[in-house]
PDB file of C-alpha atoms in Angstrom:
ATOM      1  CA  GLU P 943      -6.833 -25.157 -20.948  1.00 53.00           C
ATOM      2  CA  THR P 944      -9.814 -25.838 -19.215  1.00 65.00           C
ATOM      3  CA  GLY P 945     -12.947 -24.296 -20.238  1.00 91.00           C
ATOM      4  CA  VAL P 946     -16.071 -23.255 -17.706  1.00 95.00           C
ATOM      5  CA  THR P 947     -17.490 -25.829 -15.866  1.00 96.00           C
ATOM      6  CA  GLN P 948     -20.299 -25.841 -13.516  1.00 97.00           C
ATOM      7  CA  SER P 949     -22.082 -28.312 -10.960  1.00 97.00           C
ATOM      8  CA  PRO P 950     -24.192 -30.188 -10.603  1.00 97.00           C
ATOM      9  CA  THR P 951     -25.790 -31.261 -14.370  1.00 96.00           C
ATOM     10  CA  HIS P 952     -29.545 -31.337 -12.884  1.00 96.00           C
ATOM     11  CA  LEU P 953     -31.317 -30.002  -9.343  1.00 96.00           C
ATOM     12  CA  ILE P 954     -34.594 -30.570  -8.404  1.00 98.00           C
ATOM     13  CA  LYS P 955     -35.986 -28.439  -5.408  1.00 98.00           C
ATOM     14  CA  THR P 956     -39.266 -27.981  -3.995  1.00 98.00           C
ATOM     15  CA  ARG P 957     -40.653 -24.326  -3.385  1.00 98.00           C
ATOM     16  CA  GLY P 958     -39.542 -22.227  -0.923  1.00 98.00           C
ATOM     17  CA  GLN P 959     -36.607 -24.044  -0.440  1.00 98.00           C
ATOM     18  CA  GLN P 960     -32.823 -22.699  -1.331  1.00 98.00           C
ATOM     19  CA  VAL P 961     -30.046 -23.358  -4.259  1.00 98.00           C
ATOM     20  CA  THR P 962     -26.438 -23.196  -4.531  1.00 98.00           C
ATOM     21  CA  LEU P 963     -24.650 -23.555  -7.916  1.00 98.00           C
ATOM     22  CA  ARG P 964     -21.663 -23.360  -9.023  1.00 98.00           C
ATOM     23  CA  CYS P 965     -19.038 -22.860 -11.835  1.00 97.00           C
ATOM     24  CA  SER P 966     -15.540 -22.812 -12.460  1.00 96.00           C
ATOM     25  CA  SER P 967     -14.369 -20.312 -14.815  1.00 93.00           C
ATOM     26  CA  GLN P 968     -11.943 -20.755 -17.632  1.00 89.00           C
ATOM     27  CA  SER P 969      -8.431 -20.830 -17.163  1.00 86.00           C
ATOM     28  CA  GLY P 970      -6.932 -17.418 -16.841  1.00 84.00           C
ATOM     29  CA  HIS P 971     -10.211 -15.440 -16.816  1.00 88.00           C
ATOM     30  CA  ASN P 972     -11.417 -13.008 -13.311  1.00 89.00           C
ATOM     31  CA  THR P 973     -14.839 -12.302 -14.682  1.00 90.00           C
ATOM     32  CA  VAL P 974     -18.118 -14.680 -14.256  1.00 93.00           C
ATOM     33  CA  SER P 975     -21.276 -13.590 -15.305  1.00 93.00           C
ATOM     34  CA  TRP P 976     -24.441 -15.873 -14.665  1.00 96.00           C
ATOM     35  CA  TYR P 977     -27.778 -15.489 -16.696  1.00 96.00           C
ATOM     36  CA  GLN P 978     -31.391 -17.629 -16.644  1.00 97.00           C
ATOM     37  CA  GLN P 979     -32.383 -19.153 -19.525  1.00 96.00           C
ATOM     38  CA  ALA P 980     -36.316 -19.925 -19.138  1.00 94.00           C
ATOM     39  CA  LEU P 981     -37.278 -22.791 -21.358  1.00 91.00           C
ATOM     40  CA  GLY P 982     -38.108 -21.311 -24.958  1.00 88.00           C
ATOM     41  CA  GLN P 983     -36.801 -17.883 -23.925  1.00 91.00           C
ATOM     42  CA  GLY P 984     -33.547 -16.404 -24.233  1.00 92.00           C
ATOM     43  CA  PRO P 985     -30.158 -15.916 -21.674  1.00 94.00           C
ATOM     44  CA  GLN P 986     -31.507 -13.762 -19.187  1.00 94.00           C
ATOM     45  CA  PHE P 987     -28.367 -12.092 -17.012  1.00 92.00           C
ATOM     46  CA  ILE P 988     -28.451 -12.109 -13.585  1.00 96.00           C
ATOM     47  CA  PHE P 989     -25.461 -10.862 -12.433  1.00 94.00           C
ATOM     48  CA  GLN P 990     -21.871 -10.227 -13.097  1.00 92.00           C
ATOM     49  CA  TYR P 991     -18.498 -11.032 -10.330  1.00 92.00           C
ATOM     50  CA  TYR P 992     -15.178  -9.543 -10.708  1.00 89.00           C
ATOM     51  CA  ARG P 993     -12.165  -9.606  -8.667  1.00 86.00           C
ATOM     52  CA  GLU P 994     -14.842 -10.869  -6.209  1.00 91.00           C
ATOM     53  CA  GLU P 995     -17.180  -8.132  -6.041  1.00 91.00           C
ATOM     54  CA  GLU P 996     -20.474  -7.775  -7.817  1.00 91.00           C
ATOM     55  CA  ASN P 997     -20.022  -5.444 -11.160  1.00 86.00           C
ATOM     56  CA  GLY P 998     -23.225  -5.516 -12.566  1.00 86.00           C
ATOM     57  CA  ARG P 999     -26.924  -6.929 -11.733  1.00 91.00           C
ATOM     58  CA  GLY P1000     -30.320  -7.511 -14.040  1.00 91.00           C
ATOM     59  CA  ASN P1001     -33.675  -7.358 -13.040  1.00 93.00           C
ATOM     60  CA  PHE P1002     -33.572 -10.024 -10.914  1.00 96.00           C
ATOM     61  CA  PRO P1003     -34.688  -9.909  -6.879  1.00 96.00           C
ATOM     62  CA  PRO P1004     -32.566 -10.033  -3.894  1.00 97.00           C
ATOM     63  CA  ARG P1005     -33.079 -13.527  -3.408  1.00 98.00           C
ATOM     64  CA  PHE P1006     -30.887 -14.161  -5.890  1.00 98.00           C
ATOM     65  CA  SER P1007     -27.070 -13.395  -4.865  1.00 97.00           C
ATOM     66  CA  GLY P1008     -24.265 -14.670  -5.563  1.00 96.00           C
ATOM     67  CA  LEU P1009     -20.465 -15.102  -4.264  1.00 96.00           C
ATOM     68  CA  GLN P1010     -17.118 -15.424  -6.153  1.00 96.00           C
ATOM     69  CA  PHE P1011     -13.923 -16.819  -4.325  1.00 95.00           C
ATOM     70  CA  PRO P1012      -9.975 -16.006  -5.053  1.00 93.00           C
ATOM     71  CA  ASN P1013      -9.277 -18.502  -7.594  1.00 91.00           C
ATOM     72  CA  TYR P1014     -12.291 -16.634  -9.300  1.00 91.00           C
ATOM     73  CA  SER P1015     -14.869 -19.642  -9.165  1.00 94.00           C
ATOM     74  CA  SER P1016     -18.195 -18.543  -8.371  1.00 97.00           C
ATOM     75  CA  GLU P1017     -21.488 -19.452  -6.710  1.00 98.00           C
ATOM     76  CA  LEU P1018     -25.031 -18.774  -7.219  1.00 98.00           C
ATOM     77  CA  ASN P1019     -27.334 -19.235  -4.662  1.00 98.00           C
ATOM     78  CA  VAL P1020     -31.700 -18.469  -4.872  1.00 98.00           C
ATOM     79  CA  ASN P1021     -33.673 -18.046  -1.613  1.00 97.00           C
ATOM     80  CA  ALA P1022     -37.423 -18.826  -1.496  1.00 98.00           C
ATOM     81  CA  LEU P1023     -37.737 -21.060  -4.714  1.00 98.00           C
ATOM     82  CA  GLU P1024     -40.722 -19.955  -6.835  1.00 98.00           C
ATOM     83  CA  LEU P1025     -41.681 -22.685  -9.579  1.00 97.00           C
ATOM     84  CA  ASP P1026     -40.776 -19.371 -11.581  1.00 97.00           C
ATOM     85  CA  ASP P1027     -37.680 -20.010 -11.355  1.00 98.00           C
ATOM     86  CA  SER P1028     -37.411 -23.722 -13.207  1.00 98.00           C
ATOM     87  CA  ALA P1029     -34.903 -22.952 -15.739  1.00 97.00           C
ATOM     88  CA  LEU P1030     -31.184 -23.647 -17.275  1.00 97.00           C
ATOM     89  CA  TYR P1031     -28.832 -21.347 -15.560  1.00 98.00           C
ATOM     90  CA  LEU P1032     -25.604 -20.899 -16.876  1.00 97.00           C
ATOM     91  CA  CYS P1033     -22.375 -19.185 -16.320  1.00 96.00           C
ATOM     92  CA  ALA P1034     -19.734 -17.883 -18.024  1.00 94.00           C
ATOM     93  CA  SER P1035     -16.392 -16.462 -17.367  1.00 92.00           C
ATOM     94  CA  SER P1036     -14.269 -13.968 -19.272  1.00 88.00           C
ATOM     95  CA  LEU P1037     -11.126 -11.501 -18.872  1.00 82.00           C
ATOM     96  CA  GLY P1038     -12.972  -8.486 -17.548  1.00 70.00           C
ATOM     97  CA  GLN P1039     -12.282  -4.951 -17.111  1.00 61.00           C
ATOM     98  CA  PRO P1040     -11.380  -3.082 -18.523  1.00 55.00           C
ATOM     99  CA  ARG P1041     -12.083  -3.917 -22.612  1.00 55.00           C
ATOM    100  CA  GLY P1042     -14.669  -6.522 -21.836  1.00 57.00           C
ATOM    101  CA  ASP P1043     -13.917  -9.863 -23.500  1.00 74.00           C
ATOM    102  CA  THR P1044     -16.083 -12.576 -24.890  1.00 85.00           C
ATOM    103  CA  GLN P1045     -17.631 -14.308 -22.452  1.00 90.00           C
ATOM    104  CA  TYR P1046     -17.334 -17.972 -23.115  1.00 92.00           C
ATOM    105  CA  PHE P1047     -20.256 -19.857 -21.475  1.00 95.00           C
ATOM    106  CA  GLY P1048     -20.685 -23.499 -19.769  1.00 96.00           C
ATOM    107  CA  PRO P1049     -22.769 -26.658 -19.600  1.00 96.00           C
ATOM    108  CA  GLY P1050     -25.165 -25.157 -17.110  1.00 97.00           C
ATOM    109  CA  THR P1051     -27.648 -26.763 -14.504  1.00 97.00           C
ATOM    110  CA  ARG P1052     -30.995 -27.627 -14.984  1.00 97.00           C
ATOM    111  CA  LEU P1053     -32.686 -26.640 -12.428  1.00 98.00           C
ATOM    112  CA  THR P1054     -36.674 -27.634 -11.984  1.00 98.00           C
ATOM    113  CA  VAL P1055     -38.824 -26.048  -9.030  1.00 98.00           C
ATOM    114  CA  LEU P1056     -42.101 -28.648  -7.800  1.00 97.00           C
TER     115      LEU P1056
ATOM    116  CA  ASP F1251     -28.871  -1.012 -25.424  1.00 56.00           C
ATOM    117  CA  ALA F1252     -28.928  -1.752 -28.830  1.00 58.00           C
ATOM    118  CA  LYS F1253     -31.177  -3.532 -29.885  1.00 85.00           C
ATOM    119  CA  THR F1254     -31.157  -6.315 -32.674  1.00 93.00           C
ATOM    120  CA  THR F1255     -33.737  -8.037 -35.091  1.00 94.00           C
ATOM    121  CA  GLN F1256     -33.268 -11.409 -36.471  1.00 96.00           C
ATOM    122  CA  PRO F1257     -35.811 -13.670 -38.548  1.00 97.00           C
ATOM    123  CA  PRO F1258     -37.151 -16.863 -35.969  1.00 96.00           C
ATOM    124  CA  SER F1259     -36.298 -19.708 -38.262  1.00 97.00           C
ATOM    125  CA  MET F1260     -34.654 -20.301 -41.421  1.00 98.00           C
ATOM    126  CA  ASP F1261     -33.335 -24.075 -43.133  1.00 97.00           C
ATOM    127  CA  CYS F1262     -29.945 -24.011 -45.053  1.00 97.00           C
ATOM    128  CA  ALA F1263     -29.382 -27.099 -46.992  1.00 97.00           C
ATOM    129  CA  GLU F1264     -26.650 -29.447 -46.073  1.00 97.00           C
ATOM    130  CA  GLY F1265     -23.101 -28.550 -47.592  1.00 97.00           C
ATOM    131  CA  ARG F1266     -24.332 -25.408 -48.793  1.00 97.00           C
ATOM    132  CA  ALA F1267     -23.774 -21.260 -47.221  1.00 97.00           C
ATOM    133  CA  ALA F1268     -25.608 -20.006 -44.261  1.00 98.00           C
ATOM    134  CA  ASN F1269     -26.411 -16.482 -44.182  1.00 98.00           C
ATOM    135  CA  LEU F1270     -27.792 -15.213 -40.620  1.00 98.00           C
ATOM    136  CA  PRO F1271     -29.087 -11.760 -41.081  1.00 97.00           C
ATOM    137  CA  CYS F1272     -29.072  -9.833 -38.322  1.00 97.00           C
ATOM    138  CA  ASN F1273     -30.195  -5.805 -37.729  1.00 96.00           C
ATOM    139  CA  HIS F1274     -28.657  -3.351 -35.205  1.00 94.00           C
ATOM    140  CA  SER F1275     -29.702  -0.203 -37.137  1.00 93.00           C
ATOM    141  CA  THR F1276     -29.104   1.844 -33.192  1.00 90.00           C
ATOM    142  CA  ILE F1277     -25.763   0.672 -32.758  1.00 90.00           C
ATOM    143  CA  SER F1278     -23.393   2.651 -31.330  1.00 86.00           C
ATOM    144  CA  GLY F1279     -20.009   3.720 -32.184  1.00 85.00           C
ATOM    145  CA  ASN F1280     -17.768   1.384 -29.651  1.00 83.00           C
ATOM    146  CA  GLU F1281     -20.238  -1.632 -29.665  1.00 87.00           C
ATOM    147  CA  TYR F1282     -19.081  -5.391 -31.053  1.00 89.00           C
ATOM    148  CA  VAL F1283     -21.117  -7.649 -33.044  1.00 92.00           C
ATOM    149  CA  TYR F1284     -21.377 -11.094 -31.414  1.00 93.00           C
ATOM    150  CA  TRP F1285     -22.514 -14.447 -32.223  1.00 96.00           C
ATOM    151  CA  TYR F1286     -23.070 -17.029 -30.434  1.00 96.00           C
ATOM    152  CA  ARG F1287     -25.380 -20.123 -30.965  1.00 97.00           C
ATOM    153  CA  GLN F1288     -26.477 -22.622 -28.574  1.00 97.00           C
ATOM    154  CA  ILE F1289     -27.397 -26.197 -29.269  1.00 95.00           C
ATOM    155  CA  HIS F1290     -30.177 -28.357 -27.575  1.00 87.00           C
ATOM    156  CA  SER F1291     -30.213 -27.497 -23.668  1.00 81.00           C
ATOM    157  CA  GLN F1292     -26.052 -26.810 -23.910  1.00 91.00           C
ATOM    158  CA  GLY F1293     -24.517 -23.961 -23.091  1.00 95.00           C
ATOM    159  CA  PRO F1294     -23.890 -20.620 -25.728  1.00 96.00           C
ATOM    160  CA  GLN F1295     -21.048 -21.288 -28.077  1.00 96.00           C
ATOM    161  CA  TYR F1296     -18.751 -17.957 -28.818  1.00 94.00           C
ATOM    162  CA  ILE F1297     -19.139 -18.245 -32.631  1.00 96.00           C
ATOM    163  CA  ILE F1298     -16.605 -14.865 -33.541  1.00 94.00           C
ATOM    164  CA  HIS F1299     -16.969 -11.320 -33.250  1.00 91.00           C
ATOM    165  CA  GLY F1300     -16.534  -7.487 -35.167  1.00 91.00           C
ATOM    166  CA  LEU F1301     -16.213  -3.796 -34.445  1.00 89.00           C
ATOM    167  CA  LYS F1302     -16.113  -2.548 -38.270  1.00 89.00           C
ATOM    168  CA  ASN F1303     -14.708  -5.099 -40.637  1.00 86.00           C
ATOM    169  CA  ASN F1304     -15.556  -8.569 -41.674  1.00 93.00           C
ATOM    170  CA  GLU F1305     -14.132 -10.448 -39.586  1.00 95.00           C
ATOM    171  CA  THR F1306     -13.459 -14.803 -40.886  1.00 96.00           C
ATOM    172  CA  ASN F1307     -12.424 -17.666 -38.072  1.00 95.00           C
ATOM    173  CA  GLU F1308     -12.372 -21.854 -38.591  1.00 95.00           C
ATOM    174  CA  MET F1309     -16.046 -21.771 -37.687  1.00 94.00           C
ATOM    175  CA  ALA F1310     -17.864 -18.336 -39.739  1.00 97.00           C
ATOM    176  CA  SER F1311     -17.726 -14.912 -41.492  1.00 98.00           C
ATOM    177  CA  LEU F1312     -19.151 -11.901 -40.037  1.00 97.00           C
ATOM    178  CA  ILE F1313     -19.920  -9.190 -42.751  1.00 97.00           C
ATOM    179  CA  ILE F1314     -20.401  -5.703 -41.034  1.00 96.00           C
ATOM    180  CA  THR F1315     -22.331  -3.271 -43.676  1.00 96.00           C
ATOM    181  CA  GLU F1316     -20.334   0.183 -44.019  1.00 95.00           C
ATOM    182  CA  ASP F1317     -23.018   1.983 -41.724  1.00 94.00           C
ATOM    183  CA  ARG F1318     -22.764  -0.796 -39.398  1.00 94.00           C
ATOM    184  CA  LYS F1319     -26.880  -0.789 -38.647  1.00 95.00           C
ATOM    185  CA  SER F1320     -26.663  -4.988 -39.746  1.00 96.00           C
ATOM    186  CA  SER F1321     -24.421  -7.379 -40.387  1.00 97.00           C
ATOM    187  CA  THR F1322     -24.372 -10.884 -42.143  1.00 98.00           C
ATOM    188  CA  LEU F1323     -23.296 -14.504 -40.043  1.00 98.00           C
ATOM    189  CA  ILE F1324     -21.900 -17.231 -42.835  1.00 98.00           C
ATOM    190  CA  LEU F1325     -21.220 -20.917 -42.105  1.00 97.00           C
ATOM    191  CA  PRO F1326     -19.427 -21.582 -44.925  1.00 97.00           C
ATOM    192  CA  HIS F1327     -20.349 -25.093 -45.248  1.00 95.00           C
ATOM    193  CA  ALA F1328     -23.047 -26.116 -43.171  1.00 97.00           C
ATOM    194  CA  THR F1329     -23.740 -29.625 -41.772  1.00 97.00           C
ATOM    195  CA  LEU F1330     -26.091 -30.747 -39.882  1.00 97.00           C
ATOM    196  CA  ARG F1331     -24.183 -30.212 -36.470  1.00 95.00           C
ATOM    197  CA  ASP F1332     -24.955 -26.967 -37.314  1.00 97.00           C
ATOM    198  CA  THR F1333     -29.016 -26.801 -36.514  1.00 97.00           C
ATOM    199  CA  ALA F1334     -29.012 -24.462 -33.427  1.00 97.00           C
ATOM    200  CA  VAL F1335     -30.272 -21.351 -32.229  1.00 97.00           C
ATOM    201  CA  TYR F1336     -27.937 -18.544 -33.326  1.00 98.00           C
ATOM    202  CA  TYR F1337     -28.441 -15.433 -31.695  1.00 96.00           C
ATOM    203  CA  CYS F1338     -26.470 -11.739 -32.717  1.00 96.00           C
ATOM    204  CA  ILE F1339     -25.887  -8.885 -29.750  1.00 93.00           C
ATOM    205  CA  VAL F1340     -24.931  -6.163 -29.621  1.00 89.00           C
ATOM    206  CA  ARG F1341     -22.592  -5.121 -26.777  1.00 82.00           C
ATOM    207  CA  VAL F1342     -23.631  -3.414 -24.235  1.00 65.00           C
ATOM    208  CA  GLN F1343     -20.150  -1.187 -22.978  1.00 52.00           C
ATOM    209  CA  THR F1344     -21.148  -1.036 -19.541  1.00 53.00           C
ATOM    210  CA  GLY F1345     -18.608  -2.004 -16.367  1.00 56.00           C
ATOM    211  CA  ALA F1346     -21.122  -5.127 -16.033  1.00 61.00           C
ATOM    212  CA  ASN F1347     -19.757  -6.090 -19.438  1.00 66.00           C
ATOM    213  CA  ASN F1348     -23.013  -8.589 -19.883  1.00 78.00           C
ATOM    214  CA  LEU F1349     -25.138  -9.833 -22.711  1.00 85.00           C
ATOM    215  CA  PHE F1350     -28.530  -8.886 -23.839  1.00 85.00           C
ATOM    216  CA  PHE F1351     -29.368 -12.278 -25.686  1.00 89.00           C
ATOM    217  CA  GLY F1352     -32.932 -11.939 -27.878  1.00 86.00           C
ATOM    218  CA  THR F1353     -34.661 -14.601 -29.531  1.00 87.00           C
ATOM    219  CA  GLY F1354     -32.649 -15.408 -32.514  1.00 94.00           C
ATOM    220  CA  THR F1355     -32.624 -17.789 -35.554  1.00 97.00           C
ATOM    221  CA  ARG F1356     -33.037 -21.453 -35.195  1.00 97.00           C
ATOM    222  CA  LEU F1357     -31.408 -22.812 -37.940  1.00 98.00           C
ATOM    223  CA  THR F1358     -31.937 -25.901 -39.400  1.00 98.00           C
ATOM    224  CA  VAL F1359     -29.766 -28.215 -41.771  1.00 98.00           C
ATOM    225  CA  ILE F1360     -31.948 -30.183 -44.098  1.00 97.00           C
ATOM    226  CA  PRO F1361     -30.053 -33.277 -45.182  1.00 95.00           C
TER     227      PRO F1361
END
């Protein structure tokens, strides 16, 4: 069974740029959730995708957007990067609706915005 | 959302049992208690979860009080590799199935 993978591992961008982060869900999982973890804080929920549709969103502005593909992999896009976007971005996959199963996390992508 | 309260830090001697407490006094009847841990700069690792009954797996045991207002995660024989931040989470029963992480307990296992 393949676990959750994320790419790239590390990324450095400058303010105003755009970034795309990728996540491959665990085999058999159809739901992907994205989280942002600032230094010293717990992960904060960004949004979730279930069967290619956004299925809930946390308190993040619209410049944070996502996609889920038919194979259930997912992308997180962030436009107009700000310094405060520097964080560890985590994705987690699960079996999803209706019971909302356990989420399993990937290793994360460390984004640094200069 | 039910909130959880955990001590910010704890120490445990290597080989001894680590008992990590969590208060969740506003938990709803259909909300589960989940435990994750995060070793420095890695993704959170699922440990265990439960609803009412005590649970045990190869990693840990979860003891939930009868009134469900608190729980304890037990690592029976702590090793240095168990040093991590441990998060107790009450899972929100919404369509999004998202997890609300607090600040967790930083467990340090001492040789």
